[in-house]
Amino acid sequence: MPTLATKKLADTIGVEVLDVDVERLLTDETVPGALLDLLEQHSVLLFRQLHIDDDAQVKFCRRLGELALFPKYRIPEIMEISFEPDNPNREYFASNDYWHIDGALDEIPAKASVLSARVTAAEGGETEFASTYAAYDALTDEEKERFATLRVVHTFEAIQRLTYPDPTPEQIQEWASRAVRELPLVWEHDSGRRSLVFGATASHIVGLDVDEGRKLLADLESRATADDLVYRHQWSEGDMVIWDNTGLVHRACPFDRGKPRRMHRSTLLGTEAIS
Ligand code: OGA
Ligand code: MN
């Protein structure tokens, strides 16, 4: 398999994939396997100024795996991330500003997300990534032992409350209709690697005092997302990024939501529950 040329983006996470264009992504037989290997190794893959269109994005993503469908959108394989008034999910996207795992509340979380920048913010609107594999590896032996049996309750309410601290009864009711999921703090992947599972959906730790559990989760998050461990991507129109949703947390950086910013996201279905 010919190796794809790459360039490191940050110390612990991310590479830029060089020398590929849309044509190669759609036709080269060796590309899907090589990209999935790179994704496992580096967690974030950047394709600068690729300018892939929706149709090609869907075709390319299908070469990597099965895609999630979002029936509310014009093309069900493409979720449009924007605050335009007619965007059916606009109310929820503000919570992308908090460190999270996509689909943490799903029975099987997404394997990877693919995001293309169609309209970039004039200021801000970067996306940040931090490895949760590196977060586990950086624990002390004592912590690894203590955390091995801890379980964390994740809820939609926990992440939405960060955006809407004073929700309406309708919001509370809608949030409560979503799945609640109890997940281990340490994910032992089928590959044998371990990662930490935290982020804005984490509500509390089972069996610990609520405040004590939240303090621990906040501490783990702040250690994992220290400046020198984060890759912050400043978008140019046409950039595409793929992230390994099983081994990192990510968040959007603030921008003026009254001004346009539109990203097109495709989601590769996961194959492994968090356990
Ligand atoms: C997402 C997401 C971040 C961004 O699409 O899942 O978190 O910067 N997006 O738009
Ligand atoms: Mn996300």
PDB file of C-alpha atoms and ligand atoms in Angstrom:
ATOM      1  CA  MET A   1       0.000   0.000   0.000  1.00  0.00           C
ATOM      2  CA  PRO A   2       1.600   3.335  -0.971  1.00  0.00           C
ATOM      3  CA  THR A   3       1.827   5.557   2.059  1.00  0.00           C
ATOM      4  CA  LEU A   4       0.123   8.911   1.861  1.00  0.00           C
ATOM      5  CA  ALA A   5       2.366  11.865   2.585  1.00  0.00           C
ATOM      6  CA  THR A   6       1.386  13.663   5.790  1.00  0.00           C
ATOM      7  CA  LYS A   7       2.458  16.610   7.887  1.00  0.00           C
ATOM      8  CA  LYS A   8       1.969  16.818  11.656  1.00  0.00           C
ATOM      9  CA  LEU A   9      -0.539  19.378  12.957  1.00  0.00           C
ATOM     10  CA  ALA A  10       0.049  19.242  16.732  1.00  0.00           C
ATOM     11  CA  ASP A  11       2.178  17.200  19.133  1.00  0.00           C
ATOM     12  CA  THR A  12      -0.407  14.658  20.224  1.00  0.00           C
ATOM     13  CA  ILE A  13      -3.029  14.860  17.512  1.00  0.00           C
ATOM     14  CA  GLY A  14      -3.674  15.460  13.834  1.00  0.00           C
ATOM     15  CA  VAL A  15      -1.973  15.284  10.454  1.00  0.00           C
ATOM     16  CA  GLU A  16      -2.544  17.099   7.203  1.00  0.00           C
ATOM     17  CA  VAL A  17      -2.873  14.678   4.289  1.00  0.00           C
ATOM     18  CA  LEU A  18      -0.829  15.955   1.352  1.00  0.00           C
ATOM     19  CA  ASP A  19      -0.979  15.201  -2.357  1.00  0.00           C
ATOM     20  CA  VAL A  20      -4.597  14.103  -2.621  1.00  0.00           C
ATOM     21  CA  ASP A  21      -7.388  15.670  -4.616  1.00  0.00           C
ATOM     22  CA  VAL A  22     -11.069  14.768  -4.892  1.00  0.00           C
ATOM     23  CA  GLU A  23     -10.441  12.558  -7.913  1.00  0.00           C
ATOM     24  CA  ARG A  24      -7.903  10.454  -6.004  1.00  0.00           C
ATOM     25  CA  LEU A  25     -10.160  10.205  -2.941  1.00  0.00           C
ATOM     26  CA  LEU A  26     -12.913   8.820  -5.177  1.00  0.00           C
ATOM     27  CA  THR A  27     -10.910   6.406  -7.287  1.00  0.00           C
ATOM     28  CA  ASP A  28      -7.648   5.240  -5.673  1.00  0.00           C
ATOM     29  CA  GLU A  29      -8.206   1.714  -4.340  1.00  0.00           C
ATOM     30  CA  THR A  30      -5.583   2.110  -1.625  1.00  0.00           C
ATOM     31  CA  VAL A  31      -6.912   5.377  -0.233  1.00  0.00           C
ATOM     32  CA  PRO A  32      -9.753   4.211   2.065  1.00  0.00           C
ATOM     33  CA  GLY A  33      -7.583   1.692   3.956  1.00  0.00           C
ATOM     34  CA  ALA A  34      -4.674   4.109   4.207  1.00  0.00           C
ATOM     35  CA  LEU A  35      -6.906   6.890   5.538  1.00  0.00           C
ATOM     36  CA  LEU A  36      -8.560   4.658   8.126  1.00  0.00           C
ATOM     37  CA  ASP A  37      -5.091   3.632   9.359  1.00  0.00           C
ATOM     38  CA  LEU A  38      -3.995   7.268   9.577  1.00  0.00           C
ATOM     39  CA  LEU A  39      -7.187   8.122  11.424  1.00  0.00           C
ATOM     40  CA  GLU A  40      -6.559   5.417  14.026  1.00  0.00           C
ATOM     41  CA  GLN A  41      -3.010   6.686  14.488  1.00  0.00           C
ATOM     42  CA  HIS A  42      -3.530  10.462  14.452  1.00  0.00           C
ATOM     43  CA  SER A  43      -7.243  11.020  15.239  1.00  0.00           C
ATOM     44  CA  VAL A  44      -7.608  14.087  12.971  1.00  0.00           C
ATOM     45  CA  LEU A  45      -6.980  14.241   9.206  1.00  0.00           C
ATOM     46  CA  LEU A  46      -6.960  17.584   7.418  1.00  0.00           C
ATOM     47  CA  PHE A  47      -7.406  18.042   3.671  1.00  0.00           C
ATOM     48  CA  ARG A  48      -6.642  21.687   3.017  1.00  0.00           C
ATOM     49  CA  GLN A  49      -8.593  23.478   0.282  1.00  0.00           C
ATOM     50  CA  LEU A  50     -10.045  20.249  -1.064  1.00  0.00           C
ATOM     51  CA  HIS A  51     -13.263  21.913  -2.277  1.00  0.00           C
ATOM     52  CA  ILE A  52     -15.239  18.681  -2.351  1.00  0.00           C
ATOM     53  CA  ASP A  53     -18.933  19.083  -3.275  1.00  0.00           C
ATOM     54  CA  ASP A  54     -21.835  17.306  -1.534  1.00  0.00           C
ATOM     55  CA  ASP A  55     -22.148  14.568  -4.099  1.00  0.00           C
ATOM     56  CA  ALA A  56     -18.436  13.740  -4.010  1.00  0.00           C
ATOM     57  CA  GLN A  57     -18.376  13.981  -0.195  1.00  0.00           C
ATOM     58  CA  VAL A  58     -21.104  11.348   0.047  1.00  0.00           C
ATOM     59  CA  LYS A  59     -19.347   9.105  -2.496  1.00  0.00           C
ATOM     60  CA  PHE A  60     -16.025   9.470  -0.712  1.00  0.00           C
ATOM     61  CA  CYS A  61     -17.512   8.798   2.726  1.00  0.00           C
ATOM     62  CA  ARG A  62     -19.275   5.680   1.457  1.00  0.00           C
ATOM     63  CA  ARG A  63     -15.842   4.315   0.532  1.00  0.00           C
ATOM     64  CA  LEU A  64     -14.902   4.574   4.232  1.00  0.00           C
ATOM     65  CA  GLY A  65     -18.012   2.970   5.696  1.00  0.00           C
ATOM     66  CA  GLU A  66     -21.733   3.176   6.242  1.00  0.00           C
ATOM     67  CA  LEU A  67     -23.216   6.648   6.688  1.00  0.00           C
ATOM     68  CA  ALA A  68     -25.741   8.024   9.175  1.00  0.00           C
ATOM     69  CA  LEU A  69     -28.877   9.525   7.602  1.00  0.00           C
ATOM     70  CA  PHE A  70     -30.386  12.844   8.676  1.00  0.00           C
ATOM     71  CA  PRO A  71     -33.836  12.842   7.065  1.00  0.00           C
ATOM     72  CA  LYS A  72     -34.534  16.496   7.905  1.00  0.00           C
ATOM     73  CA  TYR A  73     -31.828  17.665   5.505  1.00  0.00           C
ATOM     74  CA  ARG A  74     -31.894  18.182   1.732  1.00  0.00           C
ATOM     75  CA  ILE A  75     -29.305  15.432   1.265  1.00  0.00           C
ATOM     76  CA  PRO A  76     -29.810  12.948   4.115  1.00  0.00           C
ATOM     77  CA  GLU A  77     -26.111  12.025   4.253  1.00  0.00           C
ATOM     78  CA  ILE A  78     -25.167  15.679   4.842  1.00  0.00           C
ATOM     79  CA  MET A  79     -26.085  17.512   8.020  1.00  0.00           C
ATOM     80  CA  GLU A  80     -25.690  21.232   7.553  1.00  0.00           C
ATOM     81  CA  ILE A  81     -24.173  22.861  10.639  1.00  0.00           C
ATOM     82  CA  SER A  82     -25.281  26.489  10.645  1.00  0.00           C
ATOM     83  CA  PHE A  83     -27.454  28.955  12.520  1.00  0.00           C
ATOM     84  CA  GLU A  84     -29.524  29.859   9.476  1.00  0.00           C
ATOM     85  CA  PRO A  85     -33.187  30.320  10.507  1.00  0.00           C
ATOM     86  CA  ASP A  86     -34.412  27.343   8.463  1.00  0.00           C
ATOM     87  CA  ASN A  87     -31.847  24.884   9.843  1.00  0.00           C
ATOM     88  CA  PRO A  88     -33.933  22.230  11.665  1.00  0.00           C
ATOM     89  CA  ASN A  89     -31.291  21.646  14.363  1.00  0.00           C
ATOM     90  CA  ARG A  90     -30.151  25.228  14.872  1.00  0.00           C
ATOM     91  CA  GLU A  91     -31.321  25.264  18.497  1.00  0.00           C
ATOM     92  CA  TYR A  92     -28.923  22.469  19.426  1.00  0.00           C
ATOM     93  CA  PHE A  93     -25.773  23.517  17.587  1.00  0.00           C
ATOM     94  CA  ALA A  94     -24.803  26.153  20.156  1.00  0.00           C
ATOM     95  CA  SER A  95     -23.836  23.277  22.453  1.00  0.00           C
ATOM     96  CA  ASN A  96     -21.139  22.251  19.955  1.00  0.00           C
ATOM     97  CA  ASP A  97     -19.102  24.949  21.740  1.00  0.00           C
ATOM     98  CA  TYR A  98     -18.497  22.553  24.652  1.00  0.00           C
ATOM     99  CA  TRP A  99     -16.062  19.631  24.473  1.00  0.00           C
ATOM    100  CA  HIS A 100     -18.040  16.592  23.343  1.00  0.00           C
ATOM    101  CA  ILE A 101     -18.125  13.230  21.622  1.00  0.00           C
ATOM    102  CA  ASP A 102     -20.628  13.055  18.741  1.00  0.00           C
ATOM    103  CA  GLY A 103     -23.448  10.621  19.486  1.00  0.00           C
ATOM    104  CA  ALA A 104     -22.274   9.872  23.034  1.00  0.00           C
ATOM    105  CA  LEU A 105     -25.921   9.149  23.836  1.00  0.00           C
ATOM    106  CA  ASP A 106     -26.349   6.731  20.924  1.00  0.00           C
ATOM    107  CA  GLU A 107     -26.138   3.016  21.571  1.00  0.00           C
ATOM    108  CA  ILE A 108     -23.155   2.961  19.237  1.00  0.00           C
ATOM    109  CA  PRO A 109     -21.455   6.334  18.822  1.00  0.00           C
ATOM    110  CA  ALA A 110     -20.238   7.488  15.422  1.00  0.00           C
ATOM    111  CA  LYS A 111     -16.925   6.097  14.285  1.00  0.00           C
ATOM    112  CA  ALA A 112     -15.885   9.284  12.541  1.00  0.00           C
ATOM    113  CA  SER A 113     -17.214  12.614  11.395  1.00  0.00           C
ATOM    114  CA  VAL A 114     -16.313  14.381   8.164  1.00  0.00           C
ATOM    115  CA  LEU A 115     -16.713  18.159   8.117  1.00  0.00           C
ATOM    116  CA  SER A 116     -16.278  20.453   5.101  1.00  0.00           C
ATOM    117  CA  ALA A 117     -16.210  24.216   5.384  1.00  0.00           C
ATOM    118  CA  ARG A 118     -18.621  25.828   2.909  1.00  0.00           C
ATOM    119  CA  VAL A 119     -18.908  29.286   4.443  1.00  0.00           C
ATOM    120  CA  THR A 120     -16.386  30.295   7.096  1.00  0.00           C
ATOM    121  CA  ALA A 121     -16.847  32.840   9.865  1.00  0.00           C
ATOM    122  CA  ALA A 122     -15.118  36.172   9.353  1.00  0.00           C
ATOM    123  CA  GLU A 123     -13.758  35.841  12.891  1.00  0.00           C
ATOM    124  CA  GLY A 124     -13.607  32.837  15.246  1.00  0.00           C
ATOM    125  CA  GLY A 125     -15.464  29.624  14.394  1.00  0.00           C
ATOM    126  CA  GLU A 126     -12.378  27.424  14.593  1.00  0.00           C
ATOM    127  CA  THR A 127     -12.805  23.778  15.642  1.00  0.00           C
ATOM    128  CA  GLU A 128     -10.649  22.283  18.391  1.00  0.00           C
ATOM    129  CA  PHE A 129      -9.688  18.656  18.971  1.00  0.00           C
ATOM    130  CA  ALA A 130      -8.052  16.859  21.914  1.00  0.00           C
ATOM    131  CA  SER A 131      -7.115  13.177  22.145  1.00  0.00           C
ATOM    132  CA  THR A 132      -8.882  11.074  24.757  1.00  0.00           C
ATOM    133  CA  TYR A 133      -6.365   8.277  24.166  1.00  0.00           C
ATOM    134  CA  ALA A 134      -3.601  10.688  25.210  1.00  0.00           C
ATOM    135  CA  ALA A 135      -5.799  11.723  28.155  1.00  0.00           C
ATOM    136  CA  TYR A 136      -5.889   8.131  29.399  1.00  0.00           C
ATOM    137  CA  ASP A 137      -2.188   7.548  28.773  1.00  0.00           C
ATOM    138  CA  ALA A 138      -1.309  10.631  30.844  1.00  0.00           C
ATOM    139  CA  LEU A 139      -3.056   9.324  33.986  1.00  0.00           C
ATOM    140  CA  THR A 140      -0.970   8.119  36.906  1.00  0.00           C
ATOM    141  CA  ASP A 141      -1.006   4.373  37.621  1.00  0.00           C
ATOM    142  CA  GLU A 142      -3.045   5.092  40.735  1.00  0.00           C
ATOM    143  CA  GLU A 143      -5.646   6.968  38.690  1.00  0.00           C
ATOM    144  CA  LYS A 144      -5.786   4.246  36.050  1.00  0.00           C
ATOM    145  CA  GLU A 145      -6.597   1.780  38.792  1.00  0.00           C
ATOM    146  CA  ARG A 146      -9.137   4.019  40.547  1.00  0.00           C
ATOM    147  CA  PHE A 147     -10.943   4.964  37.323  1.00  0.00           C
ATOM    148  CA  ALA A 148     -11.146   1.426  35.932  1.00  0.00           C
ATOM    149  CA  THR A 149     -14.521   0.745  37.520  1.00  0.00           C
ATOM    150  CA  LEU A 150     -16.097   4.216  37.460  1.00  0.00           C
ATOM    151  CA  ARG A 151     -19.271   4.756  35.462  1.00  0.00           C
ATOM    152  CA  VAL A 152     -20.649   8.055  34.249  1.00  0.00           C
ATOM    153  CA  VAL A 153     -24.232   9.024  33.431  1.00  0.00           C
ATOM    154  CA  HIS A 154     -24.541  11.003  30.179  1.00  0.00           C
ATOM    155  CA  THR A 155     -27.645  13.033  29.332  1.00  0.00           C
ATOM    156  CA  PHE A 156     -28.853  15.429  26.653  1.00  0.00           C
ATOM    157  CA  GLU A 157     -29.931  17.769  29.413  1.00  0.00           C
ATOM    158  CA  ALA A 158     -26.357  18.067  30.726  1.00  0.00           C
ATOM    159  CA  ILE A 159     -25.036  19.419  27.419  1.00  0.00           C
ATOM    160  CA  GLN A 160     -28.059  21.589  26.590  1.00  0.00           C
ATOM    161  CA  ARG A 161     -28.107  23.219  30.036  1.00  0.00           C
ATOM    162  CA  LEU A 162     -24.694  24.725  29.292  1.00  0.00           C
ATOM    163  CA  THR A 163     -26.332  26.733  26.494  1.00  0.00           C
ATOM    164  CA  TYR A 164     -29.735  27.184  28.168  1.00  0.00           C
ATOM    165  CA  PRO A 165     -29.144  27.474  31.941  1.00  0.00           C
ATOM    166  CA  ASP A 166     -32.710  28.689  32.376  1.00  0.00           C
ATOM    167  CA  PRO A 167     -34.736  26.336  30.155  1.00  0.00           C
ATOM    168  CA  THR A 168     -38.455  26.492  29.385  1.00  0.00           C
ATOM    169  CA  PRO A 169     -40.720  23.614  30.529  1.00  0.00           C
ATOM    170  CA  GLU A 170     -40.925  22.574  26.849  1.00  0.00           C
ATOM    171  CA  GLN A 171     -37.154  22.353  26.616  1.00  0.00           C
ATOM    172  CA  ILE A 172     -36.937  20.302  29.813  1.00  0.00           C
ATOM    173  CA  GLN A 173     -39.590  17.956  28.492  1.00  0.00           C
ATOM    174  CA  GLU A 174     -37.889  17.595  25.112  1.00  0.00           C
ATOM    175  CA  TRP A 175     -34.488  16.961  26.720  1.00  0.00           C
ATOM    176  CA  ALA A 176     -36.012  14.350  29.008  1.00  0.00           C
ATOM    177  CA  SER A 177     -37.373  12.460  25.996  1.00  0.00           C
ATOM    178  CA  ARG A 178     -33.802  11.699  24.873  1.00  0.00           C
ATOM    179  CA  ALA A 179     -31.851   8.579  25.822  1.00  0.00           C
ATOM    180  CA  VAL A 180     -29.832   8.587  29.039  1.00  0.00           C
ATOM    181  CA  ARG A 181     -26.693   6.492  28.898  1.00  0.00           C
ATOM    182  CA  GLU A 182     -24.450   5.094  31.606  1.00  0.00           C
ATOM    183  CA  LEU A 183     -20.940   4.665  30.221  1.00  0.00           C
ATOM    184  CA  PRO A 184     -17.602   3.586  31.669  1.00  0.00           C
ATOM    185  CA  LEU A 185     -15.117   6.398  32.314  1.00  0.00           C
ATOM    186  CA  VAL A 186     -12.466   4.259  30.648  1.00  0.00           C
ATOM    187  CA  TRP A 187     -13.308   2.824  27.234  1.00  0.00           C
ATOM    188  CA  GLU A 188     -11.460  -0.401  26.476  1.00  0.00           C
ATOM    189  CA  HIS A 189     -11.583  -0.492  22.705  1.00  0.00           C
ATOM    190  CA  ASP A 190     -11.674  -3.735  20.717  1.00  0.00           C
ATOM    191  CA  SER A 191      -8.210  -2.716  19.468  1.00  0.00           C
ATOM    192  CA  GLY A 192      -6.891  -2.999  23.039  1.00  0.00           C
ATOM    193  CA  ARG A 193      -6.325   0.772  23.341  1.00  0.00           C
ATOM    194  CA  ARG A 194      -7.937   2.721  26.177  1.00  0.00           C
ATOM    195  CA  SER A 195      -9.442   6.214  26.115  1.00  0.00           C
ATOM    196  CA  LEU A 196     -11.278   8.405  28.599  1.00  0.00           C
ATOM    197  CA  VAL A 197     -14.972   9.132  28.038  1.00  0.00           C
ATOM    198  CA  PHE A 198     -16.038  12.575  29.254  1.00  0.00           C
ATOM    199  CA  GLY A 199     -17.398  15.782  27.766  1.00  0.00           C
ATOM    200  CA  ALA A 200     -20.463  17.986  27.972  1.00  0.00           C
ATOM    201  CA  THR A 201     -22.980  15.114  27.976  1.00  0.00           C
ATOM    202  CA  ALA A 202     -21.447  13.769  31.224  1.00  0.00           C
ATOM    203  CA  SER A 203     -23.878  14.540  34.033  1.00  0.00           C
ATOM    204  CA  HIS A 204     -22.460  12.793  37.089  1.00  0.00           C
ATOM    205  CA  ILE A 205     -20.460   9.794  38.266  1.00  0.00           C
ATOM    206  CA  VAL A 206     -22.382   6.803  39.610  1.00  0.00           C
ATOM    207  CA  GLY A 207     -21.875   6.262  43.339  1.00  0.00           C
ATOM    208  CA  LEU A 208     -20.021   9.534  43.949  1.00  0.00           C
ATOM    209  CA  ASP A 209     -21.397  12.694  45.467  1.00  0.00           C
ATOM    210  CA  VAL A 210     -22.678  14.716  42.455  1.00  0.00           C
ATOM    211  CA  ASP A 211     -20.385  17.713  43.034  1.00  0.00           C
ATOM    212  CA  GLU A 212     -17.370  15.528  43.706  1.00  0.00           C
ATOM    213  CA  GLY A 213     -18.032  13.569  40.491  1.00  0.00           C
ATOM    214  CA  ARG A 214     -18.427  16.762  38.474  1.00  0.00           C
ATOM    215  CA  LYS A 215     -15.202  18.126  39.906  1.00  0.00           C
ATOM    216  CA  LEU A 216     -13.358  15.006  38.810  1.00  0.00           C
ATOM    217  CA  LEU A 217     -14.878  15.170  35.300  1.00  0.00           C
ATOM    218  CA  ALA A 218     -13.972  18.870  35.009  1.00  0.00           C
ATOM    219  CA  ASP A 219     -10.417  18.135  36.135  1.00  0.00           C
ATOM    220  CA  LEU A 220     -10.011  15.339  33.589  1.00  0.00           C
ATOM    221  CA  GLU A 221     -11.384  17.569  30.852  1.00  0.00           C
ATOM    222  CA  SER A 222      -9.125  20.479  31.670  1.00  0.00           C
ATOM    223  CA  ARG A 223      -6.020  18.260  31.789  1.00  0.00           C
ATOM    224  CA  ALA A 224      -6.935  16.591  28.478  1.00  0.00           C
ATOM    225  CA  THR A 225      -7.623  19.881  26.718  1.00  0.00           C
ATOM    226  CA  ALA A 226      -4.633  21.928  27.909  1.00  0.00           C
ATOM    227  CA  ASP A 227      -3.511  24.330  25.178  1.00  0.00           C
ATOM    228  CA  ASP A 228      -0.447  22.326  24.179  1.00  0.00           C
ATOM    229  CA  LEU A 229      -2.522  19.156  23.660  1.00  0.00           C
ATOM    230  CA  VAL A 230      -5.161  20.711  21.411  1.00  0.00           C
ATOM    231  CA  TYR A 231      -5.227  21.036  17.654  1.00  0.00           C
ATOM    232  CA  ARG A 232      -7.223  24.131  16.764  1.00  0.00           C
ATOM    233  CA  HIS A 233      -8.240  24.213  13.123  1.00  0.00           C
ATOM    234  CA  GLN A 234      -8.700  27.602  11.558  1.00  0.00           C
ATOM    235  CA  TRP A 235     -10.945  26.953   8.589  1.00  0.00           C
ATOM    236  CA  SER A 236     -10.490  28.152   5.041  1.00  0.00           C
ATOM    237  CA  GLU A 237     -13.356  27.603   2.657  1.00  0.00           C
ATOM    238  CA  GLY A 238     -12.988  24.195   1.025  1.00  0.00           C
ATOM    239  CA  ASP A 239     -11.068  22.551   3.898  1.00  0.00           C
ATOM    240  CA  MET A 240     -12.263  19.071   4.922  1.00  0.00           C
ATOM    241  CA  VAL A 241     -11.455  17.449   8.263  1.00  0.00           C
ATOM    242  CA  ILE A 242     -12.122  13.857   9.346  1.00  0.00           C
ATOM    243  CA  TRP A 243     -11.953  13.039  13.045  1.00  0.00           C
ATOM    244  CA  ASP A 244     -11.904   9.731  14.883  1.00  0.00           C
ATOM    245  CA  ASN A 245     -14.907  10.291  17.101  1.00  0.00           C
ATOM    246  CA  THR A 246     -13.954   7.307  19.284  1.00  0.00           C
ATOM    247  CA  GLY A 247     -10.622   8.746  20.459  1.00  0.00           C
ATOM    248  CA  LEU A 248     -11.102  12.456  20.916  1.00  0.00           C
ATOM    249  CA  VAL A 249     -13.320  15.269  22.100  1.00  0.00           C
ATOM    250  CA  HIS A 250     -13.950  18.339  19.972  1.00  0.00           C
ATOM    251  CA  ARG A 251     -15.697  21.695  20.159  1.00  0.00           C
ATOM    252  CA  ALA A 252     -16.500  24.724  18.025  1.00  0.00           C
ATOM    253  CA  CYS A 253     -15.012  28.082  18.973  1.00  0.00           C
ATOM    254  CA  PRO A 254     -17.306  31.100  19.318  1.00  0.00           C
ATOM    255  CA  PHE A 255     -18.192  33.347  16.396  1.00  0.00           C
ATOM    256  CA  ASP A 256     -20.942  35.839  15.591  1.00  0.00           C
ATOM    257  CA  ARG A 257     -23.982  33.594  15.062  1.00  0.00           C
ATOM    258  CA  GLY A 258     -25.821  36.410  13.319  1.00  0.00           C
ATOM    259  CA  LYS A 259     -23.298  36.116  10.484  1.00  0.00           C
ATOM    260  CA  PRO A 260     -22.970  33.154   8.138  1.00  0.00           C
ATOM    261  CA  ARG A 261     -20.896  30.051   8.844  1.00  0.00           C
ATOM    262  CA  ARG A 262     -21.914  26.769   7.252  1.00  0.00           C
ATOM    263  CA  MET A 263     -20.228  23.383   7.566  1.00  0.00           C
ATOM    264  CA  HIS A 264     -21.375  20.178   5.836  1.00  0.00           C
ATOM    265  CA  ARG A 265     -21.025  17.116   8.034  1.00  0.00           C
ATOM    266  CA  SER A 266     -21.217  13.435   7.143  1.00  0.00           C
ATOM    267  CA  THR A 267     -21.105  10.825   9.870  1.00  0.00           C
ATOM    268  CA  LEU A 268     -19.618   7.342   9.589  1.00  0.00           C
ATOM    269  CA  LEU A 269     -21.623   4.904  11.663  1.00  0.00           C
ATOM    270  CA  GLY A 270     -19.808   3.317  14.562  1.00  0.00           C
ATOM    271  CA  THR A 271     -19.109  -0.364  14.940  1.00  0.00           C
ATOM    272  CA  GLU A 272     -18.352  -0.524  18.645  1.00  0.00           C
ATOM    273  CA  ALA A 273     -20.334   0.422  21.756  1.00  0.00           C
ATOM    274  CA  ILE A 274     -18.443   2.229  24.528  1.00  0.00           C
ATOM    275  CA  SER A 275     -17.605  -0.499  27.032  1.00  0.00           C
TER     276      SER A 275
HETATM  277  C1  OGA B   1     -20.116  18.761  14.807  1.00  0.00           C
HETATM  278  C2  OGA B   1     -19.359  19.776  15.551  1.00  0.00           C
HETATM  279  C3  OGA B   1     -18.005  21.730  15.334  1.00  0.00           C
HETATM  280  C4  OGA B   1     -17.920  22.932  14.464  1.00  0.00           C
HETATM  281  O1  OGA B   1     -20.459  19.025  13.650  1.00  0.00           O
HETATM  282  O2  OGA B   1     -20.320  17.671  15.350  1.00  0.00           O
HETATM  283  O3  OGA B   1     -19.144  19.600  16.711  1.00  0.00           O
HETATM  284  O4  OGA B   1     -16.873  23.605  14.555  1.00  0.00           O
HETATM  285  N1  OGA B   1     -18.951  20.825  14.842  1.00  0.00           N
HETATM  286  O5  OGA B   1     -18.862  23.209  13.730  1.00  0.00           O
HETATM  287 MN    MN B   2     -19.667  17.518  17.288  1.00  0.00          MN
END
